[in-house]
mmCIF file of C-alpha atoms in Angstrom:
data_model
loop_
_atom_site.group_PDB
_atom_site.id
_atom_site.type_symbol
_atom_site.label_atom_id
_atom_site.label_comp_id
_atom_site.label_asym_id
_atom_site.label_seq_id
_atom_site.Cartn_x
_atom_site.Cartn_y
_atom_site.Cartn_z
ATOM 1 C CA UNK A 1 1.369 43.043 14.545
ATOM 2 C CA UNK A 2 4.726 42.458 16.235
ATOM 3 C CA UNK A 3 6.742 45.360 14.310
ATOM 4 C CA UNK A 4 7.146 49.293 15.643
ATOM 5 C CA UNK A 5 3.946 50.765 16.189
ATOM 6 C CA UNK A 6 4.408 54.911 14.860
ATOM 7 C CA UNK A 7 2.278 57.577 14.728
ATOM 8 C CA UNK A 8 2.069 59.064 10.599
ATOM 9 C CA UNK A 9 4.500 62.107 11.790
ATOM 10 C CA UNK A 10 6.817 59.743 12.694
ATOM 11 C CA UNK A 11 5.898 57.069 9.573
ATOM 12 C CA UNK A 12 6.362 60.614 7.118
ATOM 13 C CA UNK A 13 9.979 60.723 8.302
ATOM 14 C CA UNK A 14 10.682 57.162 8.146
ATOM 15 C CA UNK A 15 9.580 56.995 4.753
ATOM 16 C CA UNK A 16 10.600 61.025 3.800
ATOM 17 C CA UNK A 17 7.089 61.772 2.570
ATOM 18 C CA UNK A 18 4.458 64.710 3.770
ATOM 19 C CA UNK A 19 2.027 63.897 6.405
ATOM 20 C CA UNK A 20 -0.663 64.517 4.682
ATOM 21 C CA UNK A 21 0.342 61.566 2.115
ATOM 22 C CA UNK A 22 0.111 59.157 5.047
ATOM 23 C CA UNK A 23 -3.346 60.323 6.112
ATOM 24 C CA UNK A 24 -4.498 60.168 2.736
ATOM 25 C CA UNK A 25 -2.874 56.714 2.148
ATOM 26 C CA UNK A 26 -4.609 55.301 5.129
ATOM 27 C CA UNK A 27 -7.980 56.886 4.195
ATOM 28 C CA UNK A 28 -7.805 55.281 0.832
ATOM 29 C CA UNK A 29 -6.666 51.832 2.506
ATOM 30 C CA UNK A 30 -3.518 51.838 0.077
ATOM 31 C CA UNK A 31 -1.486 51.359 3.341
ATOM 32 C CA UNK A 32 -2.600 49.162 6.545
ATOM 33 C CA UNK A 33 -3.065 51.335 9.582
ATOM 34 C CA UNK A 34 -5.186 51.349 12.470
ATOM 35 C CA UNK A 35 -7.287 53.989 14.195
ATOM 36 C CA UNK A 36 -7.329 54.839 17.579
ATOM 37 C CA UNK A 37 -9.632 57.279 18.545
ATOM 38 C CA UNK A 38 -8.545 60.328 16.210
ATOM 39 C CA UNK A 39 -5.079 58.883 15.834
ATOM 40 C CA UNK A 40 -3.348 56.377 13.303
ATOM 41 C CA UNK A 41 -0.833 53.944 14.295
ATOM 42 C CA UNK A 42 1.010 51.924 11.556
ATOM 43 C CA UNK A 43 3.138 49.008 11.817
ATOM 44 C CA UNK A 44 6.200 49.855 10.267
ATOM 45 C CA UNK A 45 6.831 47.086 8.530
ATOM 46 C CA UNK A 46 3.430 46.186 7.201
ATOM 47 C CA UNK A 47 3.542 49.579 5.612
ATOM 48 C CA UNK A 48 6.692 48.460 3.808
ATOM 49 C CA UNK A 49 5.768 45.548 2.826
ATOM 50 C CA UNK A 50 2.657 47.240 1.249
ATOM 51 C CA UNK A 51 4.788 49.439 -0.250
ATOM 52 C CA UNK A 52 7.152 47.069 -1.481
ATOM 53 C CA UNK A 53 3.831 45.568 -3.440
ATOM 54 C CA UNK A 54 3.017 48.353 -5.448
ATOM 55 C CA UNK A 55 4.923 49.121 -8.400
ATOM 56 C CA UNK A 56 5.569 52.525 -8.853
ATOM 57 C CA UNK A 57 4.840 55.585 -7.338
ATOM 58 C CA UNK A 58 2.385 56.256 -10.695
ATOM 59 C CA UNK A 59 0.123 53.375 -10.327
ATOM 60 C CA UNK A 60 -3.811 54.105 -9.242
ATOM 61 C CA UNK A 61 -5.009 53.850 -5.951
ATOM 62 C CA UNK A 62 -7.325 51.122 -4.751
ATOM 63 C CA UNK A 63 -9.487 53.407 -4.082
ATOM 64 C CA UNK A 64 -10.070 54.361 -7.981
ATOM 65 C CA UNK A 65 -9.428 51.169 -9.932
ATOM 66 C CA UNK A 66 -13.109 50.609 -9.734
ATOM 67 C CA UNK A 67 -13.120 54.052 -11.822
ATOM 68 C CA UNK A 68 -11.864 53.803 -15.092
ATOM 69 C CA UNK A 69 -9.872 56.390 -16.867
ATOM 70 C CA UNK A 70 -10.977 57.765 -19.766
ATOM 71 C CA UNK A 71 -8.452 59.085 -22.861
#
């Protein structure tokens, strides 16, 4: 990790999103992150680069591509 360590108020602004889309981003391991006590720190340009990787803001989570949708 040699990038800018931020907390996910300060990751929100950097990538103008809500908070609460970081935390549930991290939970959901669709960004890296790492936990330090109660707090996340991200690595500011990991989280871009993971970004960067996923093709649209529509796709499904890692989280639920094990769960299929159904029509």
């Amino acid at each position: 990790m040699n990038g800018q360590m931020v907390t996910a108020a300060e990751l929100a602004g950097i990538l103008r999103v809500a908070t609460a889309t970081i935390y549930r981003q991290a939970n959901a391991g669709d960004i890296p992150g790492t936990r330090v006590g109660r707090v996340w720190r991200f690595d500011v340009d990991r989280v871009k680069t993971a970004r960067g990787a996923v093709p649209t803001d529509w796709s499904q989570s890692r989280r639920s591509t094990s769960r299929k949708r159904v029509a």
